[in-house]
Amino acid sequence: MEKHQASLLESSIALVITGGGTGGHVYPGIAVAKELQHQIPSASLLFIGTNAGFEAKIVPHEGFNLQTVDVEGFKSRGIVGKARALAKLPLAVLRARRLLKAVKPDVVFGTGGYVSLPVMYAAYLSRIPTVTLEPNRQPGMANKLIRRIVDRIAICFEETASAFPQRKVVFTGNPIRKEFSVIGKIPPPDKGMTCNILIMGGSRGASRINQALIDALPYLETQRDYLMFTHQTGPDDYEVVREGYARQGFRAEVLKYIDDTPKMYAKAHLVICRAGASTVAELRASRRPSILIPYPHGDRHQEFNAQALVDKGLAKMILQEYLDGKVLADSLLHCLNNPDAMAQVWANTNEASEKTAAEQVVDLCLQLAGKRSLSPV
């Protein structure tokens, strides 16, 4: 009888998810939405983002409803740009309140980014319970501004806890696709006669990483027959990179974009990539050794993300200001010549709890909605 009543209660859950701009703020929300659908198929879900952000394309593609507010970011803007962004906030809050009034959500979940600011504030004014996710080790501006008005703050790095009110903080990790956790629970692929290197620079690629890898190939001649590269270049550098591998005689699968990232992680022995929040979470969940090259601009949050993995012995880091072909080749050769260090990453116990990050965030949302017993923080 109790289970039946609980099922009836949970079936009425309505969740609004807000955040966007980049994949790091969009994909965690999608992971949570899919997990909630898995647990409660009748759950009502709505995303709130902008017309200009990454979410405008990805959220509808994933089959979810997206409503938008007109808001702009503050970073890297002059006085005029910041003034215009500030002027838009009141209307964005008003628009968000109207959307929330129409949907009547039990909880609002924010994934960070500038669009989450007016929506989370509107939820606070409407007295709707809120959970915000801080995906980076160094907290972003939006979450710093709303830290005192939200009910729970889900963090992805233990070191982030000191930046927020302790009574609100819950360590969940970053919600990502379940496939990455599955990869981390199976033995690594047998290297045999080939070591698979995966290179990624984000959905648009990273020209500096692309060029450094091609410049590194002459220093890797002794390993030519041992290495197999899978390289996501982005659309702009595709031909140059493909020709670079061919010219140097290295085996490589060169792709403009990788659709099935978990599949590529599963066969990779080493990953060379940026250090965005989602990428770092995927590396940790799948237990892949990596060479991280943080995106150098903005508030250095990728550098802080990368340092967290370096401190745990899970990765090496090259700052982009020092990146060139020889430095990258030396770092790659160091990994190849120290197989015990790479093997240790495989051997490390998976840091995640028995529940995935998405499951833990869903639990928080259901607790705040009164659908499950509220556990102490």
XYZ file of C-alpha atoms in Angstrom:
377
model
C 0.000 0.000 0.000
C 2.786 2.452 0.952
C 4.648 1.705 -2.292
C 1.452 2.303 -4.251
C 0.906 5.671 -2.541
C 4.524 6.657 -3.185
C 4.113 5.786 -6.851
C 0.997 7.973 -7.082
C 2.843 10.876 -5.463
C 5.896 10.579 -7.705
C 3.802 10.406 -10.858
C 2.797 14.053 -10.398
C 6.335 15.497 -10.465
C 6.932 18.515 -12.691
C 10.502 19.710 -13.201
C 11.839 22.813 -14.920
C 15.494 22.692 -16.007
C 17.392 25.853 -16.848
C 20.928 26.540 -18.023
C 22.731 26.767 -21.293
C 25.118 28.568 -23.533
C 27.554 25.653 -23.825
C 27.386 21.873 -23.804
C 28.772 21.851 -20.271
C 25.581 23.551 -19.078
C 23.183 21.710 -21.401
C 24.130 18.022 -21.287
C 23.901 17.673 -17.473
C 20.323 18.928 -17.668
C 19.518 16.432 -20.405
C 21.066 13.609 -18.349
C 18.885 14.536 -15.368
C 15.777 14.830 -17.551
C 16.336 11.373 -19.014
C 16.964 9.872 -15.587
C 13.742 11.389 -14.228
C 11.847 10.040 -17.246
C 13.376 6.626 -16.588
C 12.243 6.667 -12.960
C 8.887 8.394 -13.524
C 7.717 8.099 -17.152
C 4.781 10.464 -16.531
C 7.023 13.288 -15.250
C 6.441 16.719 -16.777
C 9.630 18.385 -18.058
C 10.383 21.839 -19.438
C 13.717 23.434 -20.333
C 14.189 27.215 -20.176
C 17.109 28.631 -22.129
C 17.842 31.193 -24.832
C 17.460 31.280 -28.601
C 21.185 31.868 -29.066
C 22.699 29.218 -26.814
C 23.734 25.625 -27.520
C 20.471 24.517 -25.923
C 18.399 25.985 -28.783
C 19.575 23.150 -31.033
C 20.302 20.283 -28.654
C 17.281 20.331 -26.309
C 14.629 20.001 -29.064
C 16.844 17.434 -30.819
C 16.743 15.341 -27.639
C 12.948 15.508 -27.663
C 12.350 18.028 -24.871
C 10.280 21.209 -24.858
C 12.305 24.437 -24.723
C 10.992 27.870 -23.811
C 13.261 30.899 -23.971
C 14.054 34.120 -22.164
C 15.965 37.069 -23.595
C 19.133 37.376 -21.543
C 22.824 37.892 -22.257
C 26.066 37.024 -20.502
C 28.407 39.461 -18.762
C 31.783 37.881 -19.461
C 34.289 39.523 -21.770
C 32.010 42.472 -22.475
C 32.704 46.167 -22.397
C 30.777 48.688 -20.342
C 28.058 49.054 -22.980
C 27.623 45.290 -23.328
C 27.400 44.756 -19.572
C 24.907 47.607 -19.219
C 22.724 46.064 -21.937
C 22.892 42.652 -20.253
C 21.892 44.159 -16.897
C 19.000 46.039 -18.496
C 17.573 42.773 -19.830
C 17.531 40.981 -16.480
C 14.271 42.407 -15.029
C 12.298 41.493 -18.141
C 13.937 38.045 -18.188
C 12.876 37.469 -14.573
C 9.318 38.574 -15.426
C 9.211 36.246 -18.439
C 10.554 33.371 -16.324
C 7.933 33.963 -13.623
C 5.193 33.774 -16.235
C 6.561 30.497 -17.568
C 6.827 29.038 -14.068
C 3.284 30.156 -13.232
C 1.997 28.380 -16.336
C 3.916 25.150 -15.675
C 3.620 25.070 -11.848
C 6.798 23.006 -11.339
C 7.519 21.180 -8.111
C 11.232 21.995 -8.442
C 13.512 24.097 -10.640
C 16.934 22.637 -11.444
C 19.657 24.934 -12.771
C 22.857 23.842 -14.470
C 24.657 27.197 -14.434
C 25.347 29.742 -17.126
C 23.888 33.216 -17.418
C 20.409 32.057 -18.451
C 19.947 30.255 -15.128
C 20.241 33.512 -13.171
C 16.823 35.080 -13.965
C 15.038 31.709 -13.920
C 16.408 30.667 -10.531
C 15.608 34.109 -9.121
C 12.078 33.857 -10.517
C 11.711 30.468 -8.807
C 12.876 32.013 -5.529
C 10.319 34.823 -5.840
C 7.649 32.215 -6.640
C 8.703 30.101 -3.614
C 9.499 27.072 -5.738
C 12.232 24.747 -4.381
C 15.508 24.985 -6.285
C 18.619 22.899 -6.930
C 21.603 24.346 -8.759
C 24.536 22.408 -10.187
C 28.061 23.788 -10.058
C 29.870 21.705 -12.699
C 33.302 23.333 -12.371
C 35.874 23.234 -9.613
C 35.964 27.056 -9.582
C 32.366 28.320 -9.191
C 30.895 30.402 -11.992
C 29.436 33.879 -11.589
C 25.789 32.800 -11.875
C 26.027 30.300 -9.035
C 27.955 32.740 -6.862
C 25.115 35.232 -7.262
C 22.328 32.770 -6.405
C 24.077 30.687 -3.740
C 22.103 32.294 -0.901
C 18.642 31.908 -2.458
C 18.765 28.277 -3.694
C 17.828 25.316 -1.516
C 20.503 22.853 -2.582
C 23.822 23.146 -4.408
C 25.067 20.001 -6.168
C 28.834 20.067 -6.642
C 31.096 17.999 -8.881
C 34.448 18.585 -7.136
C 34.875 18.149 -3.389
C 37.106 21.240 -3.356
C 34.182 23.435 -4.447
C 32.289 23.020 -1.175
C 34.109 25.862 0.591
C 32.646 28.422 -1.857
C 29.044 27.792 -0.772
C 26.933 27.636 2.425
C 27.811 24.222 3.848
C 24.261 23.315 4.866
C 23.188 23.477 1.208
C 26.036 21.547 -0.425
C 25.675 17.983 -1.708
C 28.451 16.208 -3.610
C 26.838 14.411 -6.546
C 29.349 14.605 -9.359
C 28.393 15.872 -12.814
C 25.389 14.218 -14.496
C 26.545 12.566 -17.710
C 25.364 9.739 -19.913
C 25.309 6.363 -18.183
C 27.468 4.839 -20.885
C 30.577 6.485 -19.403
C 30.013 4.843 -16.021
C 29.548 1.488 -17.753
C 32.881 1.976 -19.546
C 34.583 2.606 -16.205
C 33.383 -0.716 -14.812
C 34.822 -2.959 -17.521
C 38.482 -3.935 -18.011
C 40.498 -1.731 -20.373
C 40.910 -2.915 -23.953
C 43.955 -5.065 -24.592
C 46.625 -2.871 -26.173
C 48.034 -5.746 -28.182
C 50.121 -4.154 -30.913
C 48.233 -0.847 -30.884
C 47.793 2.018 -28.452
C 44.656 4.025 -29.248
C 44.924 7.792 -28.726
C 41.744 9.884 -28.770
C 42.076 13.631 -29.461
C 39.138 15.999 -28.948
C 38.888 19.764 -28.790
C 35.164 20.235 -28.330
C 32.323 20.277 -30.847
C 34.069 22.935 -32.962
C 37.518 21.451 -32.519
C 40.576 23.272 -31.161
C 43.043 24.589 -33.716
C 45.926 24.860 -31.262
C 45.545 21.212 -30.239
C 45.117 20.120 -33.854
C 48.287 21.901 -34.955
C 50.321 20.782 -31.945
C 49.429 17.136 -32.607
C 50.536 17.305 -36.244
C 53.736 19.095 -35.157
C 54.307 16.315 -32.595
C 54.300 13.495 -35.146
C 57.983 13.817 -36.217
C 58.978 13.334 -32.567
C 56.875 10.161 -32.409
C 58.413 8.350 -35.390
C 59.723 5.482 -33.249
C 56.124 4.797 -32.154
C 54.568 5.091 -35.625
C 53.581 1.432 -35.883
C 52.314 1.321 -32.305
C 50.013 4.353 -32.284
C 46.525 4.668 -33.723
C 44.888 8.105 -33.535
C 41.208 8.981 -33.496
C 41.097 12.736 -33.965
C 38.066 15.008 -33.828
C 39.164 18.169 -35.605
C 36.062 20.316 -35.972
C 35.071 21.401 -39.499
C 37.757 24.030 -40.117
C 40.932 21.952 -39.664
C 39.697 18.626 -41.014
C 41.617 18.595 -44.303
C 44.839 19.988 -42.827
C 44.905 17.404 -40.041
C 43.989 14.509 -42.332
C 46.777 15.449 -44.726
C 49.214 15.877 -41.824
C 48.737 12.299 -40.628
C 48.996 10.952 -44.179
C 52.165 12.936 -44.868
C 53.865 11.571 -41.755
C 52.654 8.005 -42.372
C 50.642 7.586 -39.149
C 47.441 5.604 -38.845
C 44.537 7.906 -38.018
C 40.765 8.115 -38.119
C 40.109 11.819 -38.652
C 36.563 13.070 -37.981
C 34.984 16.500 -38.115
C 32.683 15.572 -35.245
C 32.241 12.500 -33.050
C 28.610 11.439 -32.699
C 29.207 8.458 -30.399
C 31.700 9.750 -27.838
C 31.270 6.829 -25.374
C 32.245 4.387 -28.133
C 35.479 6.308 -28.724
C 36.234 6.464 -24.996
C 35.688 2.722 -24.717
C 38.494 1.898 -27.150
C 40.866 4.700 -26.080
C 43.979 4.038 -23.979
C 44.773 7.749 -23.637
C 42.696 10.891 -24.251
C 44.103 14.301 -25.260
C 41.460 16.980 -24.758
C 40.230 20.193 -23.167
C 39.115 20.255 -19.516
C 35.495 21.374 -19.601
C 33.315 20.186 -16.748
C 31.518 17.505 -18.772
C 34.768 16.219 -20.291
C 36.387 15.902 -16.871
C 33.318 14.072 -15.559
C 33.439 11.669 -18.516
C 37.127 10.976 -17.913
C 36.561 10.298 -14.223
C 33.566 8.044 -14.832
C 35.236 6.065 -17.625
C 38.647 6.037 -15.865
C 40.612 7.074 -18.926
C 44.143 8.490 -18.519
C 44.420 11.886 -20.159
C 46.578 14.796 -21.212
C 44.509 17.902 -20.536
C 45.028 21.190 -22.383
C 42.674 23.683 -20.695
C 40.945 26.367 -22.710
C 42.978 29.422 -21.671
C 40.447 32.230 -21.777
C 37.765 33.399 -19.381
C 38.072 32.710 -15.661
C 40.550 29.786 -15.979
C 37.891 27.353 -14.772
C 39.187 24.634 -17.114
C 42.634 24.961 -15.582
C 41.160 24.410 -12.123
C 39.169 21.423 -13.436
C 42.322 19.906 -14.926
C 44.334 20.494 -11.772
C 41.814 18.455 -9.778
C 42.583 15.408 -11.957
C 46.320 16.078 -11.898
C 46.241 16.216 -8.086
C 44.623 12.781 -8.030
C 47.220 11.328 -10.407
C 44.614 10.789 -13.125
C 45.960 13.167 -15.770
C 48.791 15.335 -17.028
C 48.233 18.984 -17.901
C 49.792 21.270 -20.508
C 48.835 24.938 -20.377
C 48.131 26.227 -23.874
C 50.759 28.977 -23.538
C 53.404 26.236 -23.389
C 51.839 23.963 -25.990
C 53.828 22.998 -29.079
C 54.642 19.816 -30.959
C 57.665 18.818 -28.882
C 55.992 19.496 -25.528
C 52.958 17.427 -26.540
C 55.144 14.625 -27.912
C 57.243 14.546 -24.722
C 54.102 14.336 -22.599
C 52.651 11.550 -24.742
C 55.931 9.604 -24.695
C 56.125 9.997 -20.925
C 52.715 8.313 -20.646
C 53.743 5.512 -23.019
C 57.056 4.958 -21.228
C 55.388 4.785 -17.819
C 52.703 2.155 -18.312
C 52.393 1.579 -14.569
C 51.191 5.158 -14.079
C 48.610 4.725 -16.835
C 47.558 1.376 -15.428
C 47.001 2.967 -12.036
C 44.254 5.146 -13.512
C 42.511 1.992 -14.712
C 42.994 0.366 -11.318
C 41.664 3.260 -9.235
C 38.357 2.532 -7.590
C 35.594 4.413 -9.336
C 34.990 7.566 -7.312
C 31.279 7.622 -7.933
C 28.839 6.183 -5.405
C 26.575 3.294 -6.273
C 24.201 5.856 -7.747
C 25.152 7.934 -10.750
C 25.318 11.716 -10.523
C 22.066 12.016 -12.483
C 20.332 9.638 -10.059
C 21.585 11.649 -7.088
C 20.366 14.937 -8.576
C 16.961 13.390 -9.290
C 16.857 12.246 -5.663
C 17.512 15.824 -4.528
C 14.736 17.137 -6.750
C 12.252 14.523 -5.538
C 13.186 15.201 -1.919
C 12.613 18.924 -2.271
C 9.342 18.266 -4.085
C 8.207 16.169 -1.129
C 8.089 13.023 -3.206
C 10.738 11.266 -1.152
C 12.001 11.572 2.388
C 14.320 14.544 2.763
C 17.782 13.251 3.671
C 20.160 15.399 5.710
C 22.747 17.315 3.698
